[in-house]
JSON list of C-alpha atoms in Angstrom, two decimals:
[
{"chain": "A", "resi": 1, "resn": "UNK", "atom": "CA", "xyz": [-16.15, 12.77, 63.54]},
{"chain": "A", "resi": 2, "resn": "UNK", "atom": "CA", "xyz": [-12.63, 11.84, 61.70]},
{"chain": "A", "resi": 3, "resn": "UNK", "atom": "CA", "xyz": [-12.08, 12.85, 58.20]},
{"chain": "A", "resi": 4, "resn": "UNK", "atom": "CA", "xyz": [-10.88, 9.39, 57.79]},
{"chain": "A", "resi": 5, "resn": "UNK", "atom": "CA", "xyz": [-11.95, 5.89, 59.88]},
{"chain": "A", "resi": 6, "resn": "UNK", "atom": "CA", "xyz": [-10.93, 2.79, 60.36]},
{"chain": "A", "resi": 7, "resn": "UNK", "atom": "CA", "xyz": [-11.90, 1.13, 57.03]},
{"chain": "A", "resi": 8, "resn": "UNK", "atom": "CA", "xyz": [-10.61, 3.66, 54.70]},
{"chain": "A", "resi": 9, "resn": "UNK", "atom": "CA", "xyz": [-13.94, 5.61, 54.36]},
{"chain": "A", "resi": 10, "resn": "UNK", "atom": "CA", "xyz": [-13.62, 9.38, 54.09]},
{"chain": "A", "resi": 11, "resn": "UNK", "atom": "CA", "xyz": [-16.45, 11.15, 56.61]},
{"chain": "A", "resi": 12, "resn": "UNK", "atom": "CA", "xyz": [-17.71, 7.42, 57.04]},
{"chain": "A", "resi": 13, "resn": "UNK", "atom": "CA", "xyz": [-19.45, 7.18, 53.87]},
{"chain": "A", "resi": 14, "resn": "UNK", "atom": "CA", "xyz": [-16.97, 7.41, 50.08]},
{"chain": "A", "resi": 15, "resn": "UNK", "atom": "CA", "xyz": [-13.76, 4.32, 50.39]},
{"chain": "A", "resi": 16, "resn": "UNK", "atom": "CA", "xyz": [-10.47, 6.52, 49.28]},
{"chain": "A", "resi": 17, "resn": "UNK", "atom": "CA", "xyz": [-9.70, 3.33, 46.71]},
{"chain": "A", "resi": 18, "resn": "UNK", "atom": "CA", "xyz": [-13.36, 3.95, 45.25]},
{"chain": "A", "resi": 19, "resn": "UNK", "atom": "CA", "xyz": [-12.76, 7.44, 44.77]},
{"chain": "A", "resi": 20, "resn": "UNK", "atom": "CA", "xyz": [-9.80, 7.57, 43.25]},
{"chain": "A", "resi": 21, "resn": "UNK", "atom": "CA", "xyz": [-10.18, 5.32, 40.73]},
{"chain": "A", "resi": 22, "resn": "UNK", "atom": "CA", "xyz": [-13.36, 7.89, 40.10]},
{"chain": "A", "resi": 23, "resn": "UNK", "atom": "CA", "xyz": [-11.31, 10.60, 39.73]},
{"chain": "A", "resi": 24, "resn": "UNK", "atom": "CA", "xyz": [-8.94, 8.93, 37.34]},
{"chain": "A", "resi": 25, "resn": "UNK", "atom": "CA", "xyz": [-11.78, 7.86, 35.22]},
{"chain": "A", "resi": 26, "resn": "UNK", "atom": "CA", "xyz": [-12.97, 11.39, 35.21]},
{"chain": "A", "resi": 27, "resn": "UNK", "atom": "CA", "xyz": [-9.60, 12.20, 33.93]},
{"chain": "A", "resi": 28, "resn": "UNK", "atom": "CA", "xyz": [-9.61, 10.37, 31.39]},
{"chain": "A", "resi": 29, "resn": "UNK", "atom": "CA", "xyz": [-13.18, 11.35, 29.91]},
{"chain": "A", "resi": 30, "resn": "UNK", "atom": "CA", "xyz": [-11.31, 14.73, 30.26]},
{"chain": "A", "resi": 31, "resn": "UNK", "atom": "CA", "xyz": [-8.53, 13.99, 28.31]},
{"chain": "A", "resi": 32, "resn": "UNK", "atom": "CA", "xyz": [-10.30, 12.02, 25.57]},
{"chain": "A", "resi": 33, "resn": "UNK", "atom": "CA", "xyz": [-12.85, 14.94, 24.71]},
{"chain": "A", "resi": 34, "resn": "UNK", "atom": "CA", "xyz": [-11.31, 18.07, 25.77]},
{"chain": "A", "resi": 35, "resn": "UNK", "atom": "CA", "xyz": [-7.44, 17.77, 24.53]},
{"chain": "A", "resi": 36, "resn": "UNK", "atom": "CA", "xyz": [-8.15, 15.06, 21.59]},
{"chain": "A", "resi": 37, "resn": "UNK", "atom": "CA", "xyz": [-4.30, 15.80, 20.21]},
{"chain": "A", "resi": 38, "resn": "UNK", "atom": "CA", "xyz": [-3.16, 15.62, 16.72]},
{"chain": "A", "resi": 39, "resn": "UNK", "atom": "CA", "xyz": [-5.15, 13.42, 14.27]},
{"chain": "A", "resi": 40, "resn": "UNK", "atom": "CA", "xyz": [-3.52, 11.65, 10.98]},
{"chain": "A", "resi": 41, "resn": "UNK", "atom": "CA", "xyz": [-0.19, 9.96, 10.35]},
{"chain": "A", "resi": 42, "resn": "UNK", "atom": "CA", "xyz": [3.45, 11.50, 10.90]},
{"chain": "A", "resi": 43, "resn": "UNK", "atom": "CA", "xyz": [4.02, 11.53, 7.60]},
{"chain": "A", "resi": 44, "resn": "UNK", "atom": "CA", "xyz": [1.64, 13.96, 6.62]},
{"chain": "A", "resi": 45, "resn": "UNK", "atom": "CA", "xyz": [3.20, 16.78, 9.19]},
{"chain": "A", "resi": 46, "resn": "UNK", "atom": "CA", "xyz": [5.08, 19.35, 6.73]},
{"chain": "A", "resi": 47, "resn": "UNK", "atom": "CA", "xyz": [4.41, 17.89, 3.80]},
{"chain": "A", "resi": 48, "resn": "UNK", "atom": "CA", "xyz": [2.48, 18.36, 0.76]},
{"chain": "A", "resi": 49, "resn": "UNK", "atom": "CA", "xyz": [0.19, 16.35, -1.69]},
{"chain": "A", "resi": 50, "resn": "UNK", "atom": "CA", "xyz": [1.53, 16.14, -5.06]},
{"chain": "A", "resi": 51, "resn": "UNK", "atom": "CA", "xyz": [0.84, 13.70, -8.15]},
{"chain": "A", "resi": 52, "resn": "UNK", "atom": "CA", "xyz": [2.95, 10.95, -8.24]},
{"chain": "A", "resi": 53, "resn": "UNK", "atom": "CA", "xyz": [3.52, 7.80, -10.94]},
{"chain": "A", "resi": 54, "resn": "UNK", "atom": "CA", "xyz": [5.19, 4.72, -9.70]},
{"chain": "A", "resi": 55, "resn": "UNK", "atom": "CA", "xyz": [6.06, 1.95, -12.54]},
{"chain": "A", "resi": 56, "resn": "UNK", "atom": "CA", "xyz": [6.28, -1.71, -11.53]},
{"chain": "A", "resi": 57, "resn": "UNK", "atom": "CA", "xyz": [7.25, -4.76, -12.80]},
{"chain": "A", "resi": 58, "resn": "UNK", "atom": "CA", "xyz": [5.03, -7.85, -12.68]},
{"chain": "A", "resi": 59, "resn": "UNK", "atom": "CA", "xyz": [7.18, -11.16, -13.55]},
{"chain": "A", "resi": 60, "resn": "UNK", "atom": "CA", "xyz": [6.30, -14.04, -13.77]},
{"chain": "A", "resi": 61, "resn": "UNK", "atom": "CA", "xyz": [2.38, -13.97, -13.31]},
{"chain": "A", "resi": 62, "resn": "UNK", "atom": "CA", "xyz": [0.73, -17.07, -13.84]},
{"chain": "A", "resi": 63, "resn": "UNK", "atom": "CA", "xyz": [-2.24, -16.60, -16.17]},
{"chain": "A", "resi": 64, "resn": "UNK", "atom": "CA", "xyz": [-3.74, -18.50, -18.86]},
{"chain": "A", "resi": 65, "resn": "UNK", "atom": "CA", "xyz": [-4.95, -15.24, -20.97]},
{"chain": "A", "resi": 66, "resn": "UNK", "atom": "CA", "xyz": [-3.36, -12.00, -19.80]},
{"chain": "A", "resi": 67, "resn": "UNK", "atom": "CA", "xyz": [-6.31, -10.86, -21.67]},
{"chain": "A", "resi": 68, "resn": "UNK", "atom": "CA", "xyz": [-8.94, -11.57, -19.48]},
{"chain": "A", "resi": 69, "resn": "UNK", "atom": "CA", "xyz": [-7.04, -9.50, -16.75]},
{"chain": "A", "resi": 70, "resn": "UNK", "atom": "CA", "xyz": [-8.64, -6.15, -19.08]},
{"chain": "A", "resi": 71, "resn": "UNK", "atom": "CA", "xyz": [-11.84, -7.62, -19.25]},
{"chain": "A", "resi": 72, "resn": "UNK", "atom": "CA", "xyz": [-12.76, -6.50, -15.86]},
{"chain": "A", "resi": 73, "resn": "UNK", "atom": "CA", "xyz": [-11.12, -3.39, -15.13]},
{"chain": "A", "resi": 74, "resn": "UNK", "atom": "CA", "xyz": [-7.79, -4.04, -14.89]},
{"chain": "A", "resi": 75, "resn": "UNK", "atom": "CA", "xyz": [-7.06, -1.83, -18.12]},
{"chain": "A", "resi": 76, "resn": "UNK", "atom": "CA", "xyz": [-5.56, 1.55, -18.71]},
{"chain": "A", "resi": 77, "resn": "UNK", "atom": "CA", "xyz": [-7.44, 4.52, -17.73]},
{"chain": "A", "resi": 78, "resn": "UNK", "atom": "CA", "xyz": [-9.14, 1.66, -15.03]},
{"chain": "A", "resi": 79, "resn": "UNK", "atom": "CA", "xyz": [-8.25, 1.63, -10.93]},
{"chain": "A", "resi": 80, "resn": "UNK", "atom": "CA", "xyz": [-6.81, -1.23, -9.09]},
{"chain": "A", "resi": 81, "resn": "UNK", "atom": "CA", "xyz": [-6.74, -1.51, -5.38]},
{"chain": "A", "resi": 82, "resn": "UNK", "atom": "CA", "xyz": [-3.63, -1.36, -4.01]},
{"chain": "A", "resi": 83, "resn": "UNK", "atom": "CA", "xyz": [-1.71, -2.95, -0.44]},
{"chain": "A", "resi": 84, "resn": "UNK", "atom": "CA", "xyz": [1.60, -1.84, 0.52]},
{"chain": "A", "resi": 85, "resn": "UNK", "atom": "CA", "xyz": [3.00, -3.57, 3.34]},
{"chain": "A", "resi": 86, "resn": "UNK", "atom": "CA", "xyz": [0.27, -5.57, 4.21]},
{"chain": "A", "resi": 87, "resn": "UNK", "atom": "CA", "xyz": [-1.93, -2.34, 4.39]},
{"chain": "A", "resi": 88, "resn": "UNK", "atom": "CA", "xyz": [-4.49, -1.30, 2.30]},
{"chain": "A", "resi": 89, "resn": "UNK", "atom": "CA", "xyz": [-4.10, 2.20, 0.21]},
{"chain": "A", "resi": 90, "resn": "UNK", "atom": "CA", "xyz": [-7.08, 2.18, -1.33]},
{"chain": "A", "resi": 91, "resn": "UNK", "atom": "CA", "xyz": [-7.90, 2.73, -5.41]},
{"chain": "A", "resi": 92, "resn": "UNK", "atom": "CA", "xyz": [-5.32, 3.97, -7.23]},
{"chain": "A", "resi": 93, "resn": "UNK", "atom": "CA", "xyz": [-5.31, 4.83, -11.28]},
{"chain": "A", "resi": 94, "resn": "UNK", "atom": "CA", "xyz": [-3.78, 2.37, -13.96]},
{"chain": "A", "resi": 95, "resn": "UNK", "atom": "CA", "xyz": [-1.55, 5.14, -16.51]},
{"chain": "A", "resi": 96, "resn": "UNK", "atom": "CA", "xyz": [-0.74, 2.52, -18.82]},
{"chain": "A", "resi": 97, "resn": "UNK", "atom": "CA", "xyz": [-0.08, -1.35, -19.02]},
{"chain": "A", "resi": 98, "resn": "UNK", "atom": "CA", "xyz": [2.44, -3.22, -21.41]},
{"chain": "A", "resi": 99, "resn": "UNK", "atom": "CA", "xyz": [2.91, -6.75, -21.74]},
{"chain": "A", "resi": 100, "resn": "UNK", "atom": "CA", "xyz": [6.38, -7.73, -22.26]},
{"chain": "A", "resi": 101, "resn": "UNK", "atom": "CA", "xyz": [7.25, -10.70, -25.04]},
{"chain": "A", "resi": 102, "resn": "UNK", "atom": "CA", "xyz": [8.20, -13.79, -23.37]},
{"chain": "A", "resi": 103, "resn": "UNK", "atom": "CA", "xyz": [11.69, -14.15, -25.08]},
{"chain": "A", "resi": 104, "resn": "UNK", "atom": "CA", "xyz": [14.97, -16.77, -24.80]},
{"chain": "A", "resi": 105, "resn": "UNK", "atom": "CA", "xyz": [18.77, -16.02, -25.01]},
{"chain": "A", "resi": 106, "resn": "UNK", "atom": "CA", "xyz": [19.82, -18.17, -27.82]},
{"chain": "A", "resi": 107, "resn": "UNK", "atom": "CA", "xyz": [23.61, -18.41, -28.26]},
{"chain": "A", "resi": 108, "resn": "UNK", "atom": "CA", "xyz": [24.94, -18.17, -31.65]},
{"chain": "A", "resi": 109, "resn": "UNK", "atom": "CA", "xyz": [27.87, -20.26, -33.34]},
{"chain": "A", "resi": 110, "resn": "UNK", "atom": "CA", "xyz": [30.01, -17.19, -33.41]},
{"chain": "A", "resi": 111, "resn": "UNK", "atom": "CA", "xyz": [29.83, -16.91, -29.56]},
{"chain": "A", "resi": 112, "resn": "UNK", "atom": "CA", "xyz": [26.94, -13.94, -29.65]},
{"chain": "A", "resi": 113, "resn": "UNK", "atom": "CA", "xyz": [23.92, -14.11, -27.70]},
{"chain": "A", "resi": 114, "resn": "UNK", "atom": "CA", "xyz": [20.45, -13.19, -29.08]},
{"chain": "A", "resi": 115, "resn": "UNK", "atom": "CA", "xyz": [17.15, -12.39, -27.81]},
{"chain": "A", "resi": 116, "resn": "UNK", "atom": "CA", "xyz": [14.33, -14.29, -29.53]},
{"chain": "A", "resi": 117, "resn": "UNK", "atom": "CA", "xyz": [10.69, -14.94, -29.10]},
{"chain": "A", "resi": 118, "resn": "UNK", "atom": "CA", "xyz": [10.27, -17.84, -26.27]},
{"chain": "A", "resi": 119, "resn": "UNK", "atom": "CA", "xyz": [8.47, -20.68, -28.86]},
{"chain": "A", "resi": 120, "resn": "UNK", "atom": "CA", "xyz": [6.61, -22.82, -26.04]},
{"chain": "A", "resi": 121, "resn": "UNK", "atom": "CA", "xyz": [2.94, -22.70, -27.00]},
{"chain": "A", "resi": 122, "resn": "UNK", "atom": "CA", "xyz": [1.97, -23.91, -23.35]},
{"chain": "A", "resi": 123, "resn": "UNK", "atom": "CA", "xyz": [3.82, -21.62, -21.20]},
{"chain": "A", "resi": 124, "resn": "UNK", "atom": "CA", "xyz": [1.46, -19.61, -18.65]},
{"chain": "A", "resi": 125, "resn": "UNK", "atom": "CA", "xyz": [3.81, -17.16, -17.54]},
{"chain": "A", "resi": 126, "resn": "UNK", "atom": "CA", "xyz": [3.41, -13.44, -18.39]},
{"chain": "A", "resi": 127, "resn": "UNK", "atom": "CA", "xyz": [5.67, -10.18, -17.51]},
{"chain": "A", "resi": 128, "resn": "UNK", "atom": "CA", "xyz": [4.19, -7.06, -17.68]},
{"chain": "A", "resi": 129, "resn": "UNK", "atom": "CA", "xyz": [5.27, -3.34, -16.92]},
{"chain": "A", "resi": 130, "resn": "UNK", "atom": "CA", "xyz": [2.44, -1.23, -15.37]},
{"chain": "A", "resi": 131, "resn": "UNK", "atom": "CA", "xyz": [2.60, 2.50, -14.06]},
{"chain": "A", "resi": 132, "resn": "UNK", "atom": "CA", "xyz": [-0.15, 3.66, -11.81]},
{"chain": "A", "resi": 133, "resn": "UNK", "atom": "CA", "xyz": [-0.46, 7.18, -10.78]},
{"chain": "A", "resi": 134, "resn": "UNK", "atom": "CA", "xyz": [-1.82, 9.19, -7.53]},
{"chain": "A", "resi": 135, "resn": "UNK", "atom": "CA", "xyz": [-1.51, 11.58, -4.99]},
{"chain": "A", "resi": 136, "resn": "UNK", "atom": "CA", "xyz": [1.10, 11.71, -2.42]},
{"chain": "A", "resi": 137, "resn": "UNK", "atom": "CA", "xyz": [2.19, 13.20, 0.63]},
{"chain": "A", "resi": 138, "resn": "UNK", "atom": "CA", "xyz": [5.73, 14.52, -0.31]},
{"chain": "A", "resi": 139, "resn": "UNK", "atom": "CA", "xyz": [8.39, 14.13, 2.81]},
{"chain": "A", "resi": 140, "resn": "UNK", "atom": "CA", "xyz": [11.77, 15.12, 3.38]},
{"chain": "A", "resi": 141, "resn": "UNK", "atom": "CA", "xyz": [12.33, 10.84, 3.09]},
{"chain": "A", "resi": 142, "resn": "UNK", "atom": "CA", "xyz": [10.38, 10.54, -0.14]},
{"chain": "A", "resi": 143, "resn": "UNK", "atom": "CA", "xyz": [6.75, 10.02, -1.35]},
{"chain": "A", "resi": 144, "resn": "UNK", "atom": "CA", "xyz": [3.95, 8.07, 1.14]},
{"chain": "A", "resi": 145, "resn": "UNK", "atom": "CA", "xyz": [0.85, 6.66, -0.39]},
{"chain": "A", "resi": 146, "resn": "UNK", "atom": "CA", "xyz": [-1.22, 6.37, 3.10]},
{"chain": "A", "resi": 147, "resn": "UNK", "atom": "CA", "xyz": [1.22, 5.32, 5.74]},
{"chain": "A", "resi": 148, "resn": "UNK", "atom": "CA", "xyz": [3.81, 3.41, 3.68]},
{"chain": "A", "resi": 149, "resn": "UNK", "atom": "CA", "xyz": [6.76, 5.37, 1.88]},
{"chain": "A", "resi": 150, "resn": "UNK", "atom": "CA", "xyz": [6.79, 4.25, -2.11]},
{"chain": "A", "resi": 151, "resn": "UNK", "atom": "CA", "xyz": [10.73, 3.54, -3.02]},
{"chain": "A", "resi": 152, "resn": "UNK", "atom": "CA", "xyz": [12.24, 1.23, -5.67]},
{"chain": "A", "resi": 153, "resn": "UNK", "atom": "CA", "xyz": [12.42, -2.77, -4.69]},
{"chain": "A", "resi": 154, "resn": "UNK", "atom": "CA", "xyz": [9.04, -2.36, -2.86]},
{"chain": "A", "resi": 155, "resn": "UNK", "atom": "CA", "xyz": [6.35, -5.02, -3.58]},
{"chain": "A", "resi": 156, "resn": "UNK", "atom": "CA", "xyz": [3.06, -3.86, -3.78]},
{"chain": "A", "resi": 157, "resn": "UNK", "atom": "CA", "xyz": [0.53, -5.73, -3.78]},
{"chain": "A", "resi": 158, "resn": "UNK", "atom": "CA", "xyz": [-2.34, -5.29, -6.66]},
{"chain": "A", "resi": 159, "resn": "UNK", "atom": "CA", "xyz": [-5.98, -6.86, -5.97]},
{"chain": "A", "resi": 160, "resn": "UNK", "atom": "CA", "xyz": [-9.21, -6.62, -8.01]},
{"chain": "A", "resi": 161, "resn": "UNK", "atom": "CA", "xyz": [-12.23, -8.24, -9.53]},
{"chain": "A", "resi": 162, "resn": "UNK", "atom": "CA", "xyz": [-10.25, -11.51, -11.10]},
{"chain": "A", "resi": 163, "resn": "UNK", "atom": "CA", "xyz": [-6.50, -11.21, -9.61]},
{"chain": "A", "resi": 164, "resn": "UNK", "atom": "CA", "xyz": [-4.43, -10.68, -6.86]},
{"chain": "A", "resi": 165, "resn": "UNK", "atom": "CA", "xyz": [-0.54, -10.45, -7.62]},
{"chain": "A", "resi": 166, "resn": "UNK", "atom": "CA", "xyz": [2.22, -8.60, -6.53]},
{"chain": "A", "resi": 167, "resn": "UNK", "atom": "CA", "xyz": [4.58, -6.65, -8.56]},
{"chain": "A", "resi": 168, "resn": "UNK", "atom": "CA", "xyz": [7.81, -4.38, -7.96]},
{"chain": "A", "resi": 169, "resn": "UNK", "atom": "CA", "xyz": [8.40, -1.03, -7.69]},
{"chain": "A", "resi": 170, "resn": "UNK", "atom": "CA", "xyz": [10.83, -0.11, -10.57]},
{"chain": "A", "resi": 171, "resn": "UNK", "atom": "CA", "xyz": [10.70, 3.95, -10.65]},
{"chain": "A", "resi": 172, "resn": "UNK", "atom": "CA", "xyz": [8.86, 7.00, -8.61]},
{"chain": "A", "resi": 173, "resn": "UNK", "atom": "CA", "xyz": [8.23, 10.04, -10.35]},
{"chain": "A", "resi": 174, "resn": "UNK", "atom": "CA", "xyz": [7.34, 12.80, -8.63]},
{"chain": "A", "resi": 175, "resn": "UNK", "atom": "CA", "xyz": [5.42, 15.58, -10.59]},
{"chain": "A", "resi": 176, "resn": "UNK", "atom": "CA", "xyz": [5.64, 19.15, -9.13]},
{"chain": "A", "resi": 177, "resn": "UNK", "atom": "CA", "xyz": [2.70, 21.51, -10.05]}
]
C-alpha cells in the first residue's frame, strides 16, 4: 500500500488538502490561547498614570439659556462624557466652568478701541472656558486620555444629558505626585 494514491489521499483514507488546512486551524487555536501576546494600547508601554487638567474653549455655542446646561449635570464638581477623535474616553470630571461676557470692540473718536458688553438682547451665542480633569497615561510624546494624545488645538468633543458640542483644547497641565 502507497503512503500516497492517486487522488491525493494519504494511506487511502485523510486528502493532504483536508489535513492541512486541519493542522493550520489547530495552529491557530494554539496561538490564540496559549501565546495571547500583549494586551492594551502602545501608549500605555513605559508610561505612567498621572492627574492631568486640560482647559478648553467652547465658542460660539448655540443655546438659548446657558443655564439650563447646569441643570442636568453639566456643572462643576459634575462629569461629562468625553470623545476625542471620534472615540469615546469615557466620564471625565468638570474642575470648573466660566461663562465668558459676550462683548463688542467699539472704536472710539480718538482712534482707541474698547471692549464693551455686546447689547443684542436676542443673541443665542455663548463662549465659555471649561477645565476638566483626569488621569493620564504620561508618554515620552505627551499625555493620552485612552488612545488619543491630549495637545493644544484638539477638539474634543463633550456629550451629556441635554448637549453635545465641541470645544478646544487651550492648555494641558500635567500634575506630578
Amino acid at each position: 500500500m502507497a503512503i500516497l494514491d492517486s487522488k491525493g489521499r494519504l494511506f487511502g483514507k485523510i486528502n493532504i488538502l483536508d489535513l492541512g488546512a486541519a493542522l493550520v486551524i489547530l495552529l491557530v487555536i494554539i496561538g490564540i490561547f496559549v501565546f495571547p501576546g500583549t494586551t492594551g494600547s502602545i501608549a500605555q508601554v513605559g508610561s505612567k498614570t498621572v492627574p492631568i487638567e486640560v482647559d478648553l474653549a467652547v465658542r460660539g455655542l448655540n443655546v438659548r439659556d446657558p443655564e439650563r446646561l447646569f441643570d442636568n449635570g453639566f456643572a462643576k464638581g459634575g462629569k461629562t462624557n468625553v470623545i476625542i477623535r471620534n472615540q469615546p474616553y469615557g466620564q471625565i470630571g468638570i474642575k470648573d466652568i466660566k461663562v465668558l461676557p459676550r462683548t463688542v470692540n467699539v472704536f472710539q473718536p480718538d482712534g482707541t478701541v474698547k471692549e464693551l458688553p455686546d447689547p443684542k438682547t436676542n443673541n443665542f451665542s455663548t463662549d465659555m472656558l471649561l477645565t476638566l480633569e483626569g488621569k493620564a497615561q504620561v508618554t515620552t510624546s505627551g499625555p493620552v486620555l485612552g488612545n488619543s494624545k491630549v495637545k493644544i488645538g484638539m477638539p474634543f468633543e463633550l456629550e451629556g444629558f441635554n448637549y453635545n458640542f465641541n470645544a478646544t483644547v487651550i492648555d494641558v497641565r500635567v500634575k506630578d505626585k
